[in-house]
C-alpha atoms as a PDB file:
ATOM      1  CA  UNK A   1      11.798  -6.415  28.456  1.00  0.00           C
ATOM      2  CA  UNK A   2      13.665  -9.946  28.012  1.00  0.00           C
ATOM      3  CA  UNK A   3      16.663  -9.750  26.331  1.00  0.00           C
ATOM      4  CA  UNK A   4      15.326 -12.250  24.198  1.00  0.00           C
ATOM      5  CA  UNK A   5      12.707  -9.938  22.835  1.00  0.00           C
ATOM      6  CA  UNK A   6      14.818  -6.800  22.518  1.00  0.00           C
ATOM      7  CA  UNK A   7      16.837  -9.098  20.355  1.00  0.00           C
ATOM      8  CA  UNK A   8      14.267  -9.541  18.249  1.00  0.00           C
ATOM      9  CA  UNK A   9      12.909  -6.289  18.304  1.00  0.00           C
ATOM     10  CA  UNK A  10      16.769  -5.176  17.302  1.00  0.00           C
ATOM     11  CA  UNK A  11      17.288  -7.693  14.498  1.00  0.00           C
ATOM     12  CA  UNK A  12      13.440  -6.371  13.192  1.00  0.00           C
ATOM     13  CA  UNK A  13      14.988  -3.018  13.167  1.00  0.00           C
ATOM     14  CA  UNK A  14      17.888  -3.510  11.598  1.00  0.00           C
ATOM     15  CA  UNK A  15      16.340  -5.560   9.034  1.00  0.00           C
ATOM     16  CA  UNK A  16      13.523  -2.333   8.101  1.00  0.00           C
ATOM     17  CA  UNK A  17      16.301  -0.146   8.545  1.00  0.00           C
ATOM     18  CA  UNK A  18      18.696  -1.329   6.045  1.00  0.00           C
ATOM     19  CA  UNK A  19      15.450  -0.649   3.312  1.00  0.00           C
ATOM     20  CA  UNK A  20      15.423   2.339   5.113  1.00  0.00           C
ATOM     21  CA  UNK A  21      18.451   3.608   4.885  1.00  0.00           C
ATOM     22  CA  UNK A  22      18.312   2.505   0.754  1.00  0.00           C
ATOM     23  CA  UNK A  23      15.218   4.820   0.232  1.00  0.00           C
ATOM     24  CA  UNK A  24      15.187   7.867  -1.715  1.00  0.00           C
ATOM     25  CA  UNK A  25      13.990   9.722   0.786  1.00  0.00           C
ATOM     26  CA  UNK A  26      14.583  12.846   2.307  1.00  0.00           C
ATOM     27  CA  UNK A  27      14.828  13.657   6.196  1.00  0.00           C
ATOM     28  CA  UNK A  28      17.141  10.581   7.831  1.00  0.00           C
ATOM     29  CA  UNK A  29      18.254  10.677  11.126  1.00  0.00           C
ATOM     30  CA  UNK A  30      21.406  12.228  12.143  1.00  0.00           C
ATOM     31  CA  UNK A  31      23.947   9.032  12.462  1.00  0.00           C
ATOM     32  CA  UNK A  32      24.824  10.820  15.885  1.00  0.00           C
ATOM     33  CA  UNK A  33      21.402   9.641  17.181  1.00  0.00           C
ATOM     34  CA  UNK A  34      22.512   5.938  18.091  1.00  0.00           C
ATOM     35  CA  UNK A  35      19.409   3.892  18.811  1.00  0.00           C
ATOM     36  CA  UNK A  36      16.868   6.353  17.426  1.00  0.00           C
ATOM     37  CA  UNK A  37      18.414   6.544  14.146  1.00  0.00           C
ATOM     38  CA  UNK A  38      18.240   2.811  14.122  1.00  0.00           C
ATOM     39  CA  UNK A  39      14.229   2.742  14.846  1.00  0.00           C
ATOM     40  CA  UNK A  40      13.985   5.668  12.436  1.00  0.00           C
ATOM     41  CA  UNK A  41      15.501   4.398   9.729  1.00  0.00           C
ATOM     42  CA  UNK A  42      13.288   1.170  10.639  1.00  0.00           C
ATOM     43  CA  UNK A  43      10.485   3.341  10.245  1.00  0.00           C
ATOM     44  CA  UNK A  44      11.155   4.530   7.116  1.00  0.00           C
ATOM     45  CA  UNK A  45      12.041   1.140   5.675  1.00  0.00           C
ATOM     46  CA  UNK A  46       8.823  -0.410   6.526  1.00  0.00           C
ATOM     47  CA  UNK A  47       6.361   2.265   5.503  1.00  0.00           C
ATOM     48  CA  UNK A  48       7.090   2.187   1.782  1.00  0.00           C
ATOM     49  CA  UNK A  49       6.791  -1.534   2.309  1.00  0.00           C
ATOM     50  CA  UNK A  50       3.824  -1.635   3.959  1.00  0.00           C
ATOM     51  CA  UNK A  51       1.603   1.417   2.796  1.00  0.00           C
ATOM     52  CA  UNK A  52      -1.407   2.202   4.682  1.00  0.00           C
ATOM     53  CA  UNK A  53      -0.207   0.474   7.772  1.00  0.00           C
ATOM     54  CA  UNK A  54      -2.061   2.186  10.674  1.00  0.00           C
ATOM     55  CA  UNK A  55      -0.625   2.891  13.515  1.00  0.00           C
ATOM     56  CA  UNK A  56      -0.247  -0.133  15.767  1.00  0.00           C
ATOM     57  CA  UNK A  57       0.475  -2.631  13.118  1.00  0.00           C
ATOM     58  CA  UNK A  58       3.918  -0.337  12.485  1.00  0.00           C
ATOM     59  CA  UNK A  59       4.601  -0.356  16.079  1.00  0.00           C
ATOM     60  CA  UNK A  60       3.690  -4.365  16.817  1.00  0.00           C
ATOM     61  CA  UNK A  61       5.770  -5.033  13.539  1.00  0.00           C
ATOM     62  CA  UNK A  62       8.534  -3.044  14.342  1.00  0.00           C
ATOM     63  CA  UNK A  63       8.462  -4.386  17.877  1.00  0.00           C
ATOM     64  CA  UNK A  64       8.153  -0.884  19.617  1.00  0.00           C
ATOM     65  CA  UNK A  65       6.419   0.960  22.534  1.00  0.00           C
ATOM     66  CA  UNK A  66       3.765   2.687  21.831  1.00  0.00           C
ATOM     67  CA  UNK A  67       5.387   6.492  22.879  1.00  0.00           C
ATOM     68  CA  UNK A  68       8.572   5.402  21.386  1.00  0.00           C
ATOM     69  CA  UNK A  69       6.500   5.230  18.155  1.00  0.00           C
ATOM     70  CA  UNK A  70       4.602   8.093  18.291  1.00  0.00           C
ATOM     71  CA  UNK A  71       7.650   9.985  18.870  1.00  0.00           C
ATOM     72  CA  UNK A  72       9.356   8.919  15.870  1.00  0.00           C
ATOM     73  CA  UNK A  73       6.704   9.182  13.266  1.00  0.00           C
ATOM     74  CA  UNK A  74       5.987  12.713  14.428  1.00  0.00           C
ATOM     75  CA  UNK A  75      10.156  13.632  13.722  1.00  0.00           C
ATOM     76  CA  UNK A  76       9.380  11.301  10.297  1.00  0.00           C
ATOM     77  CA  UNK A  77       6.421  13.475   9.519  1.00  0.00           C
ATOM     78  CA  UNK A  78       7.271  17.066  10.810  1.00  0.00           C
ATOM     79  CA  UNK A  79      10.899  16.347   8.568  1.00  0.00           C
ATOM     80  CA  UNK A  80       7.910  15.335   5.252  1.00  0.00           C
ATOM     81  CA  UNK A  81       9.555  11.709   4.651  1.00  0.00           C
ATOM     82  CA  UNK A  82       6.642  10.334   5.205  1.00  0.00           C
ATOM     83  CA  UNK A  83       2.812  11.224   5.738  1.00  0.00           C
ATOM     84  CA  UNK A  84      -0.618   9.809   7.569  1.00  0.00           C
ATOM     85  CA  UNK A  85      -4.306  10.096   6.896  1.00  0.00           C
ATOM     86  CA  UNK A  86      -7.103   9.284   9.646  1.00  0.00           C
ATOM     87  CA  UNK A  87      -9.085   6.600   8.358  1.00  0.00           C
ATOM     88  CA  UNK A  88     -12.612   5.994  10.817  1.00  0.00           C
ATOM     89  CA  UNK A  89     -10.552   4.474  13.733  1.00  0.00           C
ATOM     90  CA  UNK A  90      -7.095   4.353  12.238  1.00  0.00           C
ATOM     91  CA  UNK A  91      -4.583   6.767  11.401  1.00  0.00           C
ATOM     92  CA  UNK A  92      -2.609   5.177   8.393  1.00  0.00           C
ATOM     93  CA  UNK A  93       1.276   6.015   7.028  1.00  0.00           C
ATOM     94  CA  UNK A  94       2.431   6.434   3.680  1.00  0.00           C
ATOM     95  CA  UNK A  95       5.722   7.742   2.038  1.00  0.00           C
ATOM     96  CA  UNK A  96       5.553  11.410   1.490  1.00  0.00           C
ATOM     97  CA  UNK A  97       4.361  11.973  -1.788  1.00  0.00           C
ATOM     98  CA  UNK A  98       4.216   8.659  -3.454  1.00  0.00           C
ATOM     99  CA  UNK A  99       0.509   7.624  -3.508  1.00  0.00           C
ATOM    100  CA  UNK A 100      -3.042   9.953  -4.765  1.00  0.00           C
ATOM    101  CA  UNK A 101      -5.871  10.382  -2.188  1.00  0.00           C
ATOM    102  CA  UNK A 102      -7.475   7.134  -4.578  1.00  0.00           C
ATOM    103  CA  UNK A 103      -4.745   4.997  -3.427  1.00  0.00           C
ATOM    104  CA  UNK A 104      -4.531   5.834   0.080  1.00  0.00           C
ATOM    105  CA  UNK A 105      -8.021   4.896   0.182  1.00  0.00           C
ATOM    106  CA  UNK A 106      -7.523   1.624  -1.556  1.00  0.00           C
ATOM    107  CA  UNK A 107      -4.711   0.621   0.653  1.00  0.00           C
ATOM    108  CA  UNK A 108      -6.650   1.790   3.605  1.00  0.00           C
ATOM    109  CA  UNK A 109      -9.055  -0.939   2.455  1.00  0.00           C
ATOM    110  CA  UNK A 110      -6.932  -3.910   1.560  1.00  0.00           C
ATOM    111  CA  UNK A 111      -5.744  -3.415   5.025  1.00  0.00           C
ATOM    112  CA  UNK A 112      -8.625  -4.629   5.896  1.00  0.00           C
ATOM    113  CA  UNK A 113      -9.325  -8.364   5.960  1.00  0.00           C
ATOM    114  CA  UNK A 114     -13.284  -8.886   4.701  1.00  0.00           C
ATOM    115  CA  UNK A 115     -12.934  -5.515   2.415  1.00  0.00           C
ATOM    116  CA  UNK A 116      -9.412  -7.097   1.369  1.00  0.00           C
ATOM    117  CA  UNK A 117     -11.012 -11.131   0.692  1.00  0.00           C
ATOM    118  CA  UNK A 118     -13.971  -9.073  -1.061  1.00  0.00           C
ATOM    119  CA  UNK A 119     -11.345  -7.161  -3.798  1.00  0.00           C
ATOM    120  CA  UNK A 120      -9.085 -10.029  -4.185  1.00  0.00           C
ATOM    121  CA  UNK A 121     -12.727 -12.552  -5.047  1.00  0.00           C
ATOM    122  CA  UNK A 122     -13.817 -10.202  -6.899  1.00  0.00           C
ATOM    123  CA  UNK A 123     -10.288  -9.725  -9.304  1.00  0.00           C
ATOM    124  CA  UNK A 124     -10.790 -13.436  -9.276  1.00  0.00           C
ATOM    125  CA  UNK A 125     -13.777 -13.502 -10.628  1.00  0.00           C
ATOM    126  CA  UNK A 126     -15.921 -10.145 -11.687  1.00  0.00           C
ATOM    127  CA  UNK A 127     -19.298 -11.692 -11.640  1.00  0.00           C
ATOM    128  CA  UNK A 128     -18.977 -12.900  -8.126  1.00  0.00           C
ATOM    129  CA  UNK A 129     -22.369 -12.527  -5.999  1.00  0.00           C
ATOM    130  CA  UNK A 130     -22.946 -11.695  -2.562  1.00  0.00           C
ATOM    131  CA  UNK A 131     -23.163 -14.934  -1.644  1.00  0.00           C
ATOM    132  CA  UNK A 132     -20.571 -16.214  -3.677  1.00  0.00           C
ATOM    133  CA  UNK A 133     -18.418 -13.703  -2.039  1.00  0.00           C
ATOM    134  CA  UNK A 134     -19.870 -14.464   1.712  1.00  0.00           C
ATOM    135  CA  UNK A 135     -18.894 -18.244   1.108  1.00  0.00           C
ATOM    136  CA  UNK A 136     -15.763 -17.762  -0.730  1.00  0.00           C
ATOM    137  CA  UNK A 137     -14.372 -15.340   3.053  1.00  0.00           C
ATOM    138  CA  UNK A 138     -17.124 -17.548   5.426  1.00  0.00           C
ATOM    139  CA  UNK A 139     -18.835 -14.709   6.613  1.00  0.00           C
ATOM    140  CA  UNK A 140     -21.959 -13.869   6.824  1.00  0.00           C
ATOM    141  CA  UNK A 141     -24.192 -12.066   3.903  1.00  0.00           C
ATOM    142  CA  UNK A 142     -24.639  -9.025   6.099  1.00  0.00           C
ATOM    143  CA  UNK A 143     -21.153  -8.698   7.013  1.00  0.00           C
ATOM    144  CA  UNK A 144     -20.444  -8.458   2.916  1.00  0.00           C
ATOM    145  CA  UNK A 145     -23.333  -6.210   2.346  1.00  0.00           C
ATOM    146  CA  UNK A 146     -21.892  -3.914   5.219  1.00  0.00           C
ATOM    147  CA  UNK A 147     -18.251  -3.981   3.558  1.00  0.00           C
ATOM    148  CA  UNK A 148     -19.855  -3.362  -0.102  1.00  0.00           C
ATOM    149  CA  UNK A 149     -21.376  -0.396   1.319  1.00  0.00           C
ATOM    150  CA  UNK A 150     -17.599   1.006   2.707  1.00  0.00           C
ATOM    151  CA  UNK A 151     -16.145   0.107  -0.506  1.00  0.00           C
ATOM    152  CA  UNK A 152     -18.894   2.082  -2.701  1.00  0.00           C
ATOM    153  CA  UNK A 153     -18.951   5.099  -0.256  1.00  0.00           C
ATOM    154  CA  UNK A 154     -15.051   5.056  -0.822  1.00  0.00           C
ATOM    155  CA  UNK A 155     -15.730   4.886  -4.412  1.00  0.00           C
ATOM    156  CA  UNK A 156     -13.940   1.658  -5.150  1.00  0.00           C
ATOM    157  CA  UNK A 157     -17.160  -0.486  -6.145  1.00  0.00           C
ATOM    158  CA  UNK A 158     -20.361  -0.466  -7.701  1.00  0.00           C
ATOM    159  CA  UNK A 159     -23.483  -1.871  -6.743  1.00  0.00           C
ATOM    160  CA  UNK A 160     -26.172  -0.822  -9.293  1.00  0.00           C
ATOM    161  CA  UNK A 161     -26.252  -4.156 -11.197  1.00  0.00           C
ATOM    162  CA  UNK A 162     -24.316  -6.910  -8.777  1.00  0.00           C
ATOM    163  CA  UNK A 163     -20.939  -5.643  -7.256  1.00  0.00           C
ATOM    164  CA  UNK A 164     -18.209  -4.216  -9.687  1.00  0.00           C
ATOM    165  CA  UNK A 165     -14.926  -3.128  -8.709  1.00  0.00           C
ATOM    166  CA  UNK A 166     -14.608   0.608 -10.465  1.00  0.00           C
ATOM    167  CA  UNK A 167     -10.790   0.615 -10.568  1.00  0.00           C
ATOM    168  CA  UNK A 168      -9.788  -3.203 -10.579  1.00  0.00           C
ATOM    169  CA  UNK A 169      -6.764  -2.138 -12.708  1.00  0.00           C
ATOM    170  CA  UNK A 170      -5.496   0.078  -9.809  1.00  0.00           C
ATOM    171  CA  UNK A 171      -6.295  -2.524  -7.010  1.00  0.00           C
ATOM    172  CA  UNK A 172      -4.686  -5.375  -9.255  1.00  0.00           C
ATOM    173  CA  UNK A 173      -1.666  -3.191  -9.168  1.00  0.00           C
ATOM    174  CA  UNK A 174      -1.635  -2.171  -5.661  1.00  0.00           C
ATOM    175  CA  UNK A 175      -2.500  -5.972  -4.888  1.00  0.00           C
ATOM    176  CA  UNK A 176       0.532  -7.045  -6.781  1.00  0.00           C
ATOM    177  CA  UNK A 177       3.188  -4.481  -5.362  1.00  0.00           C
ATOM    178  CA  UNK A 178       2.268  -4.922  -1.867  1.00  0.00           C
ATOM    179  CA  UNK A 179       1.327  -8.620  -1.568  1.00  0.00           C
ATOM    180  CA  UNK A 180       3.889  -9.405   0.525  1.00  0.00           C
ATOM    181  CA  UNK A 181       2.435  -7.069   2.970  1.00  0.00           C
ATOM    182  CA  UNK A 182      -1.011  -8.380   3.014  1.00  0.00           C
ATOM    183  CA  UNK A 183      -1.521 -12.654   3.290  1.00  0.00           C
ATOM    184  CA  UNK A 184      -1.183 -15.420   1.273  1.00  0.00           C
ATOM    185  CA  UNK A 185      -4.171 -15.181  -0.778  1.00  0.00           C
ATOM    186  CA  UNK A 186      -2.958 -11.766  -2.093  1.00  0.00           C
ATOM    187  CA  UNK A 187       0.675 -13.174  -2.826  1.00  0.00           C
ATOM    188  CA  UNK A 188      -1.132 -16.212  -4.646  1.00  0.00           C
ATOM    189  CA  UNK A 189      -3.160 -13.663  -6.773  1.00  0.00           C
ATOM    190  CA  UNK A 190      -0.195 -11.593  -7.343  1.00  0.00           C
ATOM    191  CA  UNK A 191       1.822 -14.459  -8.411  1.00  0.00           C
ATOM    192  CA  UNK A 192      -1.062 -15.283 -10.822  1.00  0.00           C
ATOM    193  CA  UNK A 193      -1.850 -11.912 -12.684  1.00  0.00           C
ATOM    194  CA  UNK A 194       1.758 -10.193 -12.115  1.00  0.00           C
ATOM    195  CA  UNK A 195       2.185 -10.469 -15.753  1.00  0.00           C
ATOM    196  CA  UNK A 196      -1.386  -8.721 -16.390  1.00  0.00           C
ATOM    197  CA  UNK A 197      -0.428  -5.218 -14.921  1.00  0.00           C
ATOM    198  CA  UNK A 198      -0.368  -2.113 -16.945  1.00  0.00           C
ATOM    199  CA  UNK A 199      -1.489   0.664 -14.261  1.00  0.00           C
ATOM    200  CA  UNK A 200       1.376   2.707 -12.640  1.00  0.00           C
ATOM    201  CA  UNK A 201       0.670   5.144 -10.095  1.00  0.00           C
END
């Protein structure tokens, strides 16, 4: 490792681990623990930040190795600060306690980009087609139809007449709390409707 990359990996620490070490959680590190206190309290900065990260987004964010990671969300999860749910492929990290098995799935989904362009087009406008939304992310109709069908078998859209979200107040909200964590068109429609949100999980 360069020491120019283990200084950014230790500024990207320090900077999760100062939200970390502000959480209300329970289950911190000893302060005896040097350097794994540090990526621990990282670690339990950036997962209320960024809920429904899966696993190697936290540890390319956080700028860890991959056992160094694993090793530290198991002492995060065995001590119940925080908590993870397999999701096809991906196992995903939440704060212990904070979010229903509705919103885990949700989150699991923005995390994904066509599922993600889909929700946000579709808060945009509710009467959006399938080739209005295919257009709107430049994909192709098959890839949307294939992403409708996740989202309806996760219970988060409709497709009997068109394609309805079935909770848009709960994804506007989740959308609008976590922008920051997802791209720039979610921060533009959470700048847009933040004043619109009545739904508090």
């Amino acid at each position: 490792m360069t020491e120019g990359f283990d200084g950014r990996k230790r500024e990207t620490l320090r900077r999760f681990a100062a939200v970390g070490a502000a959480a209300p959680f329970v289950g911190t590190a000893s302060a005896s623990d040097g350097d794994a206190n540090e990526t621990r309290e990282a670690i339990r900065g950036y997962v209320p930040t960024t809920p429904g990260a899966h696993f190697s987004k936290l540890r390319d964010d956080l700028r860890l190795g991959t056992g160094e990671a694993q090793h530290h969300l198991r002492k995060l999860e065995a001590a119940g600060t925080i908590e993870s749910v397999k999701d096809a492929d991906y196992r995903r990290f939440f704060p212990a306690g904070r979010f229903d098995e509705t919103d885990k799935r949700a989150l699991g989904y923005l995390r994904r980009e066509t599922p993600r362009g889909m929700v946000l087009a579709l808060l945009r406008d509710p009467d959006a087609t399938g080739a209005d939304l295919a257009s709107a992310l430049d994909v192709s109709r098959p890839t949307i139809s294939a992403a409708a069908a996740d989202l309806e078998t996760a219970g988060l859209l409709d497709r009997t007449d068109g394609y309805a979200l079935t909770e848009p107040e709960r994804l506007l909200t989740l959308v609008v709390r976590y922008a920051d964590s997802f791209d720039a068109e979610a921060v533009a429609l959470a700048d847009d409707a933040a004043s619109l949100v009545a739904y508090d999980p």
